[in-house]
Amino acid sequence: MRPIQAELLAGGELYREVVLERLAHARESVWIATANVKAMYVEQRGRYVPLLEVLDGLAARGVALRLLHAELPSRPFRAEFDRRARLVAGGLGLKVCPRVHFKTVLVDGAWAYLGSANLTGAGLGAKGEDVRNFELGFVTEDFDVIDRTTAMFESVWSGAECQGCRLRAVCPDPILPPSARGQPARAPSGIRLGKTRRIVRAR
C-alpha cells in the first residue's frame, strides 16, 4: 500500500472545495463522472446561479468540459441546458453509461475529487447543512491517483468498455469507439447508436 497526500471532506466542505474553489476556477479542463445529474445551484458573486451558468462561463474561456453520467439528467437540468447555446453546441460534452457509479471531478488534469457525492444539489450543490446528504470524499493532487482515475474515465468515455459489456443489450446508447461504428445498431427505443452523445430534449 502506497501512502498518498489527501484531504478528507464531508458535507458542505465538499461543495466549497470541489465546486467553489476548484471547478469554478478551472483553467484547462473539468471532467465530471456521476451517477445522477440534477439541476443545482452554486454561489457566484453574491447570488445563487445554476451550475450550468458556471460551466457556460468556463466554456466561454475555452475550458474543456466533460460530463459522464449513468442516468438521464433531471428535467430542470435539461431545460437549463437547452437555454445555453454554447453548451448545446458542444461546450459541454455529455455521454451516458448506465454502469457509471464512480463520482469524480478532475480539474486541469492535476487535482481530483473522489467520493460519494453526485452532481446534485444535495450532493455537491449549495444545500443547507440540515438538508444536504451525508457525503464523504477526498481530494488530492497525487499523480498516481489522478492518472488512474483519468484512465478509467477515458476508458468509459471513449467507448473502450462497450465492446465487451454484457449489459450492452439493455444500454440506451452504447458509446462505441470509432473503429466499431461501421454498422450502428438501433436500440429498442429507436435511438441511433454510435454517435456523439446528446441528452434527450424535453418535449
Coordinates of N, CA and C in Angstrom, one line a residue:
M1 N 0.8 -1.2 0.0 CA 0.0 0.0 0.0 C 0.9 1.2 0.0
R2 N 0.6 2.2 -0.9 CA 1.4 3.4 -1.0 C 0.7 4.5 -0.4
P3 N 1.4 5.3 0.5 CA 0.8 6.4 1.2 C 0.6 7.5 0.2
I4 N -0.5 8.3 0.3 CA -0.7 9.5 -0.6 C -1.1 10.6 0.3
Q5 N -0.9 11.8 -0.2 CA -1.4 13.0 0.5 C -2.8 13.3 0.0
A6 N -3.8 13.4 0.9 CA -5.1 13.7 0.5 C -5.8 14.3 1.7
E7 N -6.9 15.0 1.4 CA -7.7 15.6 2.5 C -9.1 15.0 2.4
L8 N -9.6 14.6 3.5 CA -11.0 14.0 3.6 C -12.0 15.1 4.0
L9 N -13.0 15.3 3.2 CA -14.0 16.3 3.3 C -15.4 15.7 3.5
A10 N -16.3 16.5 4.1 CA -17.7 16.0 4.3 C -18.6 17.1 4.1
G11 N -19.8 16.8 3.6 CA -20.9 17.7 3.5 C -20.6 19.0 2.8
G12 N -20.9 20.1 3.4 CA -20.6 21.4 2.8 C -19.2 21.7 2.5
E13 N -18.3 21.0 3.1 CA -16.8 21.2 2.8 C -16.6 20.8 1.3
L14 N -17.3 19.7 0.9 CA -17.2 19.2 -0.5 C -17.6 20.3 -1.4
Y15 N -18.8 20.9 -1.2 CA -19.3 21.9 -2.0 C -18.4 23.1 -2.2
R16 N -17.9 23.5 -1.0 CA -17.0 24.7 -1.0 C -15.6 24.4 -1.7
E17 N -15.0 23.3 -1.4 CA -13.7 23.0 -2.0 C -13.8 22.5 -3.5
V18 N -14.7 21.5 -3.7 CA -14.8 21.0 -5.1 C -15.4 21.9 -6.1
V19 N -16.5 22.5 -5.7 CA -17.2 23.4 -6.7 C -16.7 24.8 -6.7
L20 N -16.7 25.5 -5.5 CA -16.4 26.9 -5.5 C -14.9 27.2 -5.6
E21 N -14.0 26.4 -5.0 CA -12.6 26.6 -5.1 C -11.9 26.1 -6.3
R22 N -12.3 24.9 -6.7 CA -11.6 24.2 -7.8 C -12.3 24.3 -9.1
L23 N -13.5 23.7 -9.2 CA -14.2 23.6 -10.5 C -14.4 25.0 -11.1
A24 N -14.9 25.9 -10.3 CA -15.2 27.3 -10.8 C -14.0 28.0 -11.3
H25 N -12.8 27.6 -10.9 CA -11.6 28.3 -11.3 C -10.7 27.5 -12.2
A26 N -11.3 26.5 -12.8 CA -10.5 25.7 -13.8 C -10.0 26.5 -14.9
R27 N -8.8 26.2 -15.4 CA -8.2 26.9 -16.5 C -8.1 26.1 -17.8
E28 N -8.1 24.8 -17.7 CA -7.9 24.0 -18.9 C -9.0 23.0 -19.1
S29 N -9.4 22.2 -18.0 CA -10.4 21.2 -18.2 C -11.1 20.8 -16.9
V30 N -12.4 20.4 -17.1 CA -13.1 19.8 -16.0 C -13.8 18.5 -16.5
W31 N -13.5 17.4 -15.9 CA -14.2 16.1 -16.2 C -14.9 15.7 -15.0
I32 N -16.2 15.4 -15.2 CA -17.1 15.0 -14.0 C -17.7 13.7 -14.4
A33 N -17.6 12.8 -13.4 CA -18.4 11.5 -13.5 C -19.3 11.4 -12.3
T34 N -20.6 11.0 -12.6 CA -21.6 11.0 -11.6 C -22.7 10.0 -12.0
A35 N -23.3 9.4 -11.0 CA -24.4 8.5 -11.3 C -25.7 9.4 -11.7
N36 N -26.0 10.4 -10.8 CA -27.2 11.2 -11.0 C -26.8 12.6 -11.4
V37 N -27.6 13.2 -12.2 CA -27.4 14.6 -12.6 C -28.7 15.4 -12.4
K38 N -28.6 16.4 -11.5 CA -29.8 17.2 -11.3 C -29.4 18.7 -11.3
A39 N -30.4 19.5 -11.6 CA -30.2 21.0 -11.5 C -29.7 21.3 -10.1
M40 N -28.6 22.1 -10.1 CA -28.1 22.5 -8.8 C -27.6 23.9 -8.9
Y41 N -27.6 24.6 -7.7 CA -27.2 26.0 -7.7 C -26.0 26.2 -6.8
V42 N -25.2 27.2 -7.2 CA -23.9 27.5 -6.5 C -23.8 29.0 -6.3
E43 N -23.0 29.4 -5.4 CA -22.8 30.8 -5.1 C -21.8 31.4 -6.1
Q44 N -22.2 32.5 -6.7 CA -21.2 33.3 -7.5 C -21.5 34.8 -7.4
R45 N -20.5 35.5 -6.9 CA -20.6 36.9 -6.8 C -21.9 37.4 -6.0
G46 N -22.1 36.7 -4.9 CA -23.2 37.2 -4.0 C -24.6 36.7 -4.4
R47 N -24.7 35.8 -5.4 CA -26.0 35.3 -5.7 C -25.9 33.8 -6.0
Y48 N -27.0 33.1 -6.0 CA -27.1 31.7 -6.4 C -27.5 31.6 -7.9
V49 N -26.6 30.8 -8.6 CA -26.9 30.6 -10.0 C -26.8 29.1 -10.3
P50 N -27.4 28.7 -11.5 CA -27.3 27.3 -11.9 C -25.9 26.9 -12.1
L51 N -25.5 25.7 -11.8 CA -24.1 25.3 -12.1 C -23.8 25.4 -13.6
L52 N -24.9 25.2 -14.4 CA -24.7 25.3 -15.8 C -24.2 26.7 -16.3
E53 N -24.6 27.7 -15.5 CA -24.1 29.1 -15.8 C -22.6 29.2 -15.6
V54 N -22.2 28.5 -14.5 CA -20.7 28.5 -14.2 C -20.0 27.7 -15.3
L55 N -20.6 26.6 -15.7 CA -19.9 25.8 -16.8 C -19.9 26.5 -18.1
D56 N -21.0 27.3 -18.4 CA -21.1 28.1 -19.6 C -20.0 29.1 -19.6
G57 N -19.7 29.7 -18.5 CA -18.6 30.7 -18.4 C -17.3 30.1 -18.6
L58 N -17.1 28.9 -18.1 CA -15.8 28.2 -18.3 C -15.7 27.8 -19.8
A59 N -16.7 27.4 -20.4 CA -16.7 27.0 -21.8 C -16.3 28.3 -22.7
A60 N -16.8 29.4 -22.3 CA -16.5 30.7 -23.0 C -15.0 31.0 -22.9
R61 N -14.4 30.5 -21.8 CA -12.9 30.8 -21.7 C -12.1 29.7 -22.3
G62 N -12.8 28.7 -22.9 CA -12.0 27.6 -23.6 C -11.7 26.4 -22.7
V63 N -12.3 26.3 -21.6 CA -12.1 25.2 -20.7 C -12.8 24.0 -21.3
A64 N -12.2 22.8 -21.4 CA -12.8 21.6 -22.0 C -13.6 20.9 -20.9
L65 N -14.9 20.7 -21.2 CA -15.8 20.2 -20.2 C -16.4 18.8 -20.6
R66 N -16.4 17.9 -19.7 CA -16.9 16.6 -20.0 C -17.8 16.2 -18.8
L67 N -19.0 15.6 -19.1 CA -19.9 15.1 -18.1 C -20.3 13.7 -18.4
L68 N -19.8 12.7 -17.6 CA -20.1 11.3 -17.8 C -21.1 10.9 -16.8
H69 N -22.3 10.4 -17.2 CA -23.4 10.1 -16.2 C -24.1 8.8 -16.5
A70 N -24.8 8.3 -15.5 CA -25.4 7.0 -15.6 C -26.9 7.1 -16.0
E71 N -27.5 8.2 -15.7 CA -29.0 8.3 -15.9 C -29.3 9.6 -16.7
L72 N -30.4 9.6 -17.3 CA -30.9 10.9 -18.0 C -30.9 12.0 -16.9
P73 N -30.3 13.1 -17.2 CA -30.4 14.2 -16.3 C -31.8 14.7 -16.0
S74 N -32.0 15.3 -14.9 CA -33.4 15.7 -14.5 C -33.9 16.7 -15.5
R75 N -35.3 16.8 -15.5 CA -35.9 17.7 -16.5 C -35.5 19.2 -16.3
P76 N -35.4 19.7 -15.0 CA -34.9 21.1 -14.9 C -33.5 21.3 -15.4
F77 N -32.6 20.3 -15.2 CA -31.2 20.3 -15.8 C -31.3 20.4 -17.3
R78 N -32.1 19.6 -17.9 CA -32.2 19.6 -19.4 C -32.8 20.9 -19.9
A79 N -33.7 21.4 -19.2 CA -34.3 22.7 -19.6 C -33.3 23.8 -19.6
E80 N -32.5 23.9 -18.5 CA -31.5 24.9 -18.3 C -30.4 24.7 -19.4
F81 N -30.0 23.4 -19.6 CA -29.0 23.1 -20.7 C -29.5 23.7 -22.0
D82 N -30.7 23.4 -22.4 CA -31.2 23.9 -23.7 C -31.2 25.4 -23.9
R83 N -31.2 26.1 -22.8 CA -31.1 27.6 -22.9 C -29.7 28.1 -23.1
R84 N -28.7 27.2 -23.1 CA -27.4 27.7 -23.2 C -26.7 27.2 -24.5
A85 N -26.8 28.0 -25.6 CA -26.4 27.6 -26.9 C -25.0 27.1 -27.0
R86 N -24.1 27.7 -26.2 CA -22.7 27.3 -26.3 C -22.5 25.9 -25.8
L87 N -23.2 25.6 -24.7 CA -23.1 24.2 -24.2 C -23.8 23.2 -25.1
V88 N -24.9 23.6 -25.6 CA -25.6 22.7 -26.6 C -24.8 22.4 -27.8
A89 N -24.0 23.4 -28.3 CA -23.2 23.3 -29.5 C -21.9 22.5 -29.2
G90 N -21.7 22.0 -28.0 CA -20.5 21.1 -27.7 C -19.6 21.7 -26.6
G91 N -20.0 22.8 -26.1 CA -19.2 23.3 -25.0 C -19.1 22.4 -23.8
L92 N -20.2 21.6 -23.6 CA -20.2 20.6 -22.5 C -20.5 19.3 -23.2
G93 N -19.5 18.4 -23.2 CA -19.6 17.1 -23.7 C -20.4 16.2 -22.7
L94 N -21.4 15.4 -23.2 CA -22.2 14.6 -22.4 C -22.2 13.2 -23.0
K95 N -21.9 12.2 -22.1 CA -22.0 10.8 -22.5 C -22.6 10.0 -21.4
V96 N -23.4 9.0 -21.7 CA -24.1 8.2 -20.7 C -23.7 6.8 -20.8
C97 N -23.5 6.2 -19.6 CA -23.2 4.8 -19.4 C -23.9 4.3 -18.1
P98 N -24.8 3.4 -18.2 CA -25.6 3.0 -17.1 C -24.7 2.4 -16.0
R99 N -23.5 2.0 -16.3 CA -22.6 1.3 -15.3 C -21.8 2.3 -14.5
V100 N -21.9 3.6 -14.9 CA -21.1 4.6 -14.2 C -21.7 4.8 -12.8
H101 N -20.9 4.5 -11.8 CA -21.3 4.8 -10.4 C -20.2 5.5 -9.6
F102 N -19.0 5.6 -10.2 CA -18.0 6.4 -9.5 C -18.2 7.9 -9.7
K103 N -17.9 8.6 -8.6 CA -18.1 10.0 -8.6 C -16.7 10.7 -8.5
T104 N -16.5 11.5 -9.5 CA -15.2 12.2 -9.5 C -15.3 13.6 -10.2
V105 N -14.5 14.5 -9.8 CA -14.3 15.7 -10.5 C -12.8 15.9 -10.7
L106 N -12.4 15.9 -12.0 CA -11.0 16.1 -12.3 C -10.8 17.5 -12.9
V107 N -9.9 18.3 -12.3 CA -9.7 19.7 -12.7 C -8.3 19.9 -13.2
D108 N -8.2 20.3 -14.5 CA -6.9 20.6 -15.1 C -6.0 19.5 -15.1
G109 N -6.5 18.3 -15.0 CA -5.6 17.1 -15.0 C -4.6 17.0 -13.9
A110 N -4.8 17.8 -12.8 CA -3.8 17.9 -11.8 C -4.4 17.9 -10.4
W111 N -5.8 17.8 -10.3 CA -6.4 17.8 -9.0 C -7.7 16.9 -9.1
A112 N -8.0 16.1 -8.1 CA -9.1 15.2 -8.2 C -9.9 15.1 -6.9
Y113 N -11.2 15.0 -7.1 CA -12.1 14.7 -6.0 C -12.7 13.3 -6.3
L114 N -12.7 12.4 -5.3 CA -13.3 11.1 -5.4 C -14.1 10.9 -4.1
G115 N -15.4 10.5 -4.3 CA -16.2 10.3 -3.1 C -17.6 9.9 -3.4
S116 N -18.5 10.1 -2.5 CA -19.9 9.6 -2.6 C -20.9 10.5 -3.3
A117 N -20.5 11.8 -3.3 CA -21.5 12.9 -3.8 C -21.7 12.9 -5.3
N118 N -23.0 12.9 -5.7 CA -23.4 13.0 -7.1 C -23.4 14.5 -7.4
L119 N -23.6 14.8 -8.7 CA -23.8 16.2 -9.2 C -25.2 16.6 -9.0
T120 N -25.6 16.8 -7.8 CA -27.0 17.2 -7.4 C -26.9 18.2 -6.3
G121 N -28.0 18.9 -6.1 CA -28.0 19.9 -5.0 C -27.7 19.4 -3.7
A122 N -28.2 18.2 -3.4 CA -28.0 17.6 -2.0 C -26.6 16.9 -1.9
G123 N -26.0 16.8 -3.1 CA -24.6 16.1 -3.1 C -23.5 17.2 -3.1
L124 N -23.3 17.8 -4.3 CA -22.2 18.8 -4.4 C -22.7 20.2 -4.5
G125 N -24.1 20.4 -4.4 CA -24.6 21.7 -4.5 C -24.7 22.5 -3.2
A126 N -25.4 23.7 -3.3 CA -25.4 24.7 -2.2 C -26.6 24.4 -1.3
K127 N -26.9 23.2 -0.9 CA -27.9 22.9 0.0 C -27.5 23.3 1.4
G128 N -28.5 23.6 2.3 CA -28.2 23.9 3.7 C -27.7 22.6 4.4
E129 N -26.9 22.8 5.4 CA -26.4 21.7 6.2 C -27.4 20.8 6.7
D130 N -28.6 21.3 7.0 CA -29.6 20.5 7.7 C -30.5 19.7 6.7
V131 N -30.2 19.8 5.4 CA -31.0 19.1 4.4 C -30.1 18.4 3.3
R132 N -28.8 18.7 3.3 CA -27.9 18.0 2.3 C -27.7 16.6 2.7
N133 N -27.3 15.8 1.7 CA -26.9 14.4 2.0 C -25.7 14.3 2.9
F134 N -25.6 13.2 3.6 CA -24.4 12.9 4.4 C -23.4 12.3 3.4
E135 N -22.4 13.1 3.0 CA -21.4 12.6 2.0 C -20.0 12.7 2.5
L136 N -19.1 11.8 2.0 CA -17.7 11.9 2.3 C -16.9 11.8 1.0
G137 N -15.8 12.4 0.9 CA -14.9 12.3 -0.2 C -13.6 12.8 0.1
F138 N -12.6 12.5 -0.7 CA -11.3 13.0 -0.5 C -10.8 13.8 -1.8
V139 N -9.9 14.7 -1.6 CA -9.4 15.5 -2.7 C -7.9 15.3 -2.6
T140 N -7.2 15.3 -3.8 CA -5.8 15.1 -3.8 C -5.2 15.6 -5.1
E141 N -3.9 15.8 -5.0 CA -3.1 16.2 -6.2 C -2.1 15.0 -6.5
D142 N -2.3 13.9 -5.9 CA -1.4 12.7 -6.1 C -1.5 12.3 -7.6
F143 N -0.3 12.2 -8.2 CA -0.3 12.0 -9.7 C -0.8 10.6 -10.0
D144 N -0.5 9.6 -9.2 CA -0.9 8.2 -9.5 C -2.4 8.1 -9.4
V145 N -3.0 8.7 -8.4 CA -4.5 8.7 -8.2 C -5.1 9.3 -9.4
I146 N -4.6 10.5 -9.8 CA -5.2 11.2 -10.9 C -5.0 10.5 -12.2
D147 N -3.9 9.9 -12.4 CA -3.6 9.1 -13.7 C -4.6 7.9 -13.7
R148 N -4.8 7.2 -12.6 CA -5.7 6.0 -12.7 C -7.1 6.4 -12.8
T149 N -7.5 7.5 -12.2 CA -8.9 8.0 -12.3 C -9.1 8.5 -13.7
T150 N -8.2 9.2 -14.3 CA -8.3 9.7 -15.6 C -8.4 8.6 -16.6
A151 N -7.6 7.5 -16.4 CA -7.6 6.4 -17.3 C -9.0 5.7 -17.3
M152 N -9.6 5.5 -16.1 CA -10.9 4.9 -16.0 C -11.9 5.7 -16.7
F153 N -11.9 7.1 -16.5 CA -12.8 8.0 -17.1 C -12.7 7.9 -18.6
E154 N -11.5 8.0 -19.1 CA -11.2 7.9 -20.6 C -11.7 6.6 -21.2
S155 N -11.5 5.5 -20.5 CA -11.8 4.2 -21.0 C -13.3 4.1 -21.2
V156 N -14.1 4.7 -20.3 CA -15.6 4.7 -20.5 C -16.0 5.7 -21.5
W157 N -15.4 6.9 -21.4 CA -15.8 8.0 -22.3 C -15.5 7.6 -23.8
S158 N -14.4 6.9 -24.1 CA -14.0 6.6 -25.4 C -14.8 5.4 -26.0
G159 N -15.6 4.7 -25.2 CA -16.3 3.5 -25.6 C -15.5 2.2 -25.6
A160 N -14.3 2.3 -25.0 CA -13.5 1.1 -24.9 C -14.1 0.0 -24.1
E161 N -15.0 0.4 -23.2 CA -15.6 -0.6 -22.3 C -16.9 -1.2 -23.0
C162 N -17.4 -0.6 -24.0 CA -18.7 -1.0 -24.6 C -18.6 -2.4 -25.3
Q163 N -17.5 -2.6 -26.0 CA -17.4 -3.8 -26.9 C -17.7 -5.1 -26.1
G164 N -17.1 -5.3 -24.9 CA -17.3 -6.5 -24.1 C -18.3 -6.4 -23.0
C165 N -19.1 -5.3 -23.0 CA -20.0 -5.1 -21.9 C -21.2 -6.0 -22.1
R166 N -21.5 -6.8 -21.0 CA -22.6 -7.7 -21.0 C -24.0 -7.1 -20.8
L167 N -24.0 -5.8 -20.5 CA -25.2 -5.0 -20.4 C -25.5 -4.2 -21.7
R168 N -24.7 -4.4 -22.7 CA -24.9 -3.6 -23.9 C -26.3 -3.7 -24.5
A169 N -26.9 -4.9 -24.4 CA -28.2 -5.1 -25.0 C -29.3 -4.3 -24.4
V170 N -29.1 -3.8 -23.1 CA -30.1 -3.0 -22.5 C -29.6 -1.6 -22.3
C171 N -28.4 -1.3 -22.8 CA -27.9 0.1 -22.7 C -28.7 1.0 -23.7
P172 N -29.1 2.2 -23.3 CA -29.9 3.1 -24.1 C -29.1 3.7 -25.3
D173 N -27.8 3.7 -25.2 CA -27.0 4.4 -26.2 C -25.5 4.0 -26.1
P174 N -25.1 2.8 -26.5 CA -23.7 2.4 -26.4 C -22.8 3.5 -27.0
I175 N -21.7 3.7 -26.4 CA -20.8 4.8 -26.9 C -20.0 4.3 -28.1
L176 N -19.3 3.2 -28.0 CA -18.6 2.6 -29.0 C -17.4 3.4 -29.6
P177 N -16.3 2.9 -29.7 CA -15.1 3.6 -30.3 C -15.3 3.7 -31.8
P178 N -14.7 4.7 -32.4 CA -14.8 4.9 -33.9 C -14.6 3.7 -34.7
S179 N -13.7 2.8 -34.3 CA -13.4 1.6 -35.1 C -14.5 0.6 -35.1
A180 N -15.5 0.7 -34.2 CA -16.6 -0.2 -34.1 C -17.9 0.3 -34.6
R181 N -17.8 1.4 -35.3 CA -19.1 2.1 -35.7 C -19.6 1.9 -37.1
G182 N -19.0 0.9 -37.8 CA -19.3 0.6 -39.2 C -20.8 0.5 -39.4
Q183 N -21.5 -0.3 -38.7 CA -22.9 -0.5 -38.9 C -23.6 -0.3 -37.6
P184 N -23.9 1.0 -37.2 CA -24.6 1.3 -36.0 C -25.9 0.5 -35.8
A185 N -26.1 0.0 -34.6 CA -27.3 -0.7 -34.3 C -28.4 0.3 -33.9
R186 N -29.6 -0.3 -33.7 CA -30.7 0.6 -33.2 C -31.2 0.0 -31.9
A187 N -31.3 0.9 -31.0 CA -31.9 0.5 -29.7 C -33.4 0.2 -29.8
P188 N -34.0 -0.5 -28.9 CA -35.4 -0.7 -29.0 C -36.2 0.6 -29.1
S189 N -35.7 1.7 -28.5 CA -36.4 2.9 -28.5 C -36.3 3.7 -29.8
G190 N -35.5 3.2 -30.7 CA -35.3 3.8 -32.0 C -34.1 4.8 -32.0
I191 N -33.4 5.0 -30.9 CA -32.3 5.9 -30.9 C -31.2 5.3 -31.7
R192 N -30.6 6.1 -32.6 CA -29.5 5.6 -33.4 C -28.2 5.6 -32.6
L193 N -27.5 4.5 -32.5 CA -26.4 4.4 -31.6 C -25.1 4.7 -32.3
G194 N -24.0 4.8 -31.5 CA -22.7 5.0 -32.0 C -22.4 6.4 -32.4
K195 N -23.2 7.4 -32.1 CA -22.9 8.8 -32.4 C -22.5 9.5 -31.1
T196 N -22.1 10.8 -31.3 CA -21.8 11.6 -30.2 C -23.0 11.7 -29.3
R197 N -22.7 11.6 -28.0 CA -23.8 11.6 -27.0 C -24.5 12.9 -27.0
R198 N -25.8 12.9 -27.0 CA -26.6 14.1 -26.7 C -27.7 13.7 -25.7
I199 N -28.0 14.6 -24.8 CA -29.1 14.3 -23.9 C -30.4 14.5 -24.6
V200 N -31.4 13.7 -24.3 CA -32.7 13.8 -24.9 C -33.4 15.1 -24.6
R201 N -33.9 15.8 -25.6 CA -34.6 17.0 -25.3 C -35.9 16.9 -24.7
A202 N -36.3 17.8 -23.8 CA -37.6 17.8 -23.2 C -38.6 18.2 -24.2
R203 N -39.7 17.6 -24.3 CA -40.7 17.9 -25.3 C -41.9 18.7 -24.7

